[in-house]
C-alpha angles and dihedrals in degrees: 000000000000099000089055092051089055093047092047093052089054091053091074091066093039091079090069091049094048094046084074096058116069087167088072086078086069092149087081087064088063101032108030142011113295123232120217114254111258116244093236090058090060090053091049090052091056090047091052091058092055083093106074090211090065092081093060090041089057090048089052089057090056090057093040089054088079097047105031132055103207149346098285112049132243092017143320107086105049125192091221135033129213102058133055107280094239090053092048097062113124098230094043091051094044091049090052092050092049101038113022089056091060145057092270099071145016131176131222099205123107098213107148112296097339094122091057087073095066092036091053089226098118123141133202088269095062106130095210092053090045093052093046088054091048092048092052093054094041086058091048089051091053092053093045090053092048089053092048091052095050104048117131089252092054092047090049090052090053095044093242113165143134122037094349092057090050090050091050090055088056090049091052091055090051091048091052089051090052091050091049089051092054093044088051090052089048093048092047094048105032105017101201111044143160110281126211132158135180088273094066122093121269095221132081114313139129112244119235120243116247121210118239097247091050091050088050089056092048094050092046092050092049093050094046090048094055097036094098096032100056120083113280125266113289091001101100130080114283109270095029127102122257138170093288090056088054090050090049093052090047089052090052091048093050095042089058096035094112090057093047101039109008092248124098119229102185095138088064090050089059091049098051099037087051089053089054095045090051094049098085103264114143141197101238124225090245119114114264096254092061089070087075104045132110092262096047089125091062110017095088098265090093086081087079099045117100100176122006129185099226128221135183123188093220103034109031104042118174137143089227129061116036094353086066095042094052101038102037097060093052119092144102113044093348114120109230092210090063087065096043095249138113096237145342127252094215097221120112128058135149137252130251088247091065094044089054091059086080119073106237089017110219089006093050118140086221104106091211091072093099099174131150107208106164106119091356125113118217092217122070122216095163130017101219102065108083093213092066108089125023116281119237122228100192103122121047135171095221130093128237089279094051095255115146123244127271099273104088092198090066092230104107132050138233096193115113122220113236102220092171126018139164096256089064091052090053091051094045090052091052093048092049090052090054091047092057100261095132124243124114128300092206090052089050091052089050092054093049092048090055087061094043093049088056090047096049099031090233141031096282092103096047120129134213130222088265090063094052113101137127094267089056091049093053091050093043091051088055093048093048103034105029116148091013093108099259105102103087092050091046094050092049091050090052094044093245104110110083122359095024120035122066131199138156114306095359102145088020095278124115097239093041129235136210119268135208117296092232088073089078082086125049121233123258102248113263090228091063095044089055092060108029109062090187091072128089122197119248116258116281099023 
């Protein structure tokens, strides 16, 4: 994807820029004593920005922080230490938090404590949870430093004016969106977290802990402040945030507001999803599965995508992200070449509970039932054998004609990850209507039927207003958005994540059991609590 090629080329010069910023290793502020930034590093930082292109190069790093794991893809110069670089990728970790903990996915590997995620038996020492936490605040540190380096005073010092200064103001709005996104992930996962902005000192200090409701207010304020400053909906380069991405994140914030603050905000969900729906995005005529192919930035389905995490098999190489999401679900009797890769990793499958969301299950007429069943049992008696549990064929590294992606080795992936797309806005609108936010129930049914007509290929799967209720919405969100890193948050909002819903091997037993309600929130890592005396552990851990 062309934007990624441009961003990746810029990454080579980014090393010089980032050598100037010891604050970028912000994780030390949470997990070890901080050293004061040397004076000569500050001078080097200013020198780095003598090249006007450095500002966009820095912005590229903010976006690449979601898709890449270090400075030398696919591995070798990791952003974070303490976990294998492929495991430490932001998107790979976030996907695990959101999917492996639910009925949509389980993994057969025995790496460290990875199986504790699906079993919901994790502790504050879980290395995957710890590294997710570290990755989130590394990303926040990057955005804070970008904002420090682009203040009006800094730009005045460097003599930046004219078109470049205007561009940098756009970049700042995008950076604030990216920080809001990571703080939303942190709030959703960990609730009460360390809080640092560009206005905090760069030297040694222990960040204060912010309460979840206060962080909600901060994220909301940031998004509302940049709403009219960021580039308009569908006007930015593909892969970069725009006004619709801001509206989408606001919709997510408001949809889950009762979980985060105790007060529902469904009227605002109607407002902001309606903004998105009116912005010109479209559900393409392509079959559903083409949303998740190697050419999903050009095959027509991009008309639906509001904010993708972009990948390119030659220019954004990582063993996390989409490399993980295409390789790890392939195993057993599946032919790797059908997925545009050189081999499967035989790890991820799904549970019978998810399969049963589809009428007719593997024989469903719903085209979203992307299961591979040959040699696979639906039921799961043990989690390690790949052939127990249906395999899922959602993400592939081939185009609409079956041609493999650009990396001839078959290792790395061209498929982009649709973090936000129109279908989700339709479903959020419908849910907010049912939760009393206003809007129109008939409009909501119309939106859902647009998705179901794509899924079924005709009107045979259409629903009526009598079919529309919250149970249907939760199931339909799973059918439409499975494996797109929404499920944990959805189940918590519907009260079905911990002490209610049951699926195979939840609680580490084959039939599944309920778990403690405190697991709706992840633990603050023990390693951070041991250093930062300002932090208190979340309830139950």
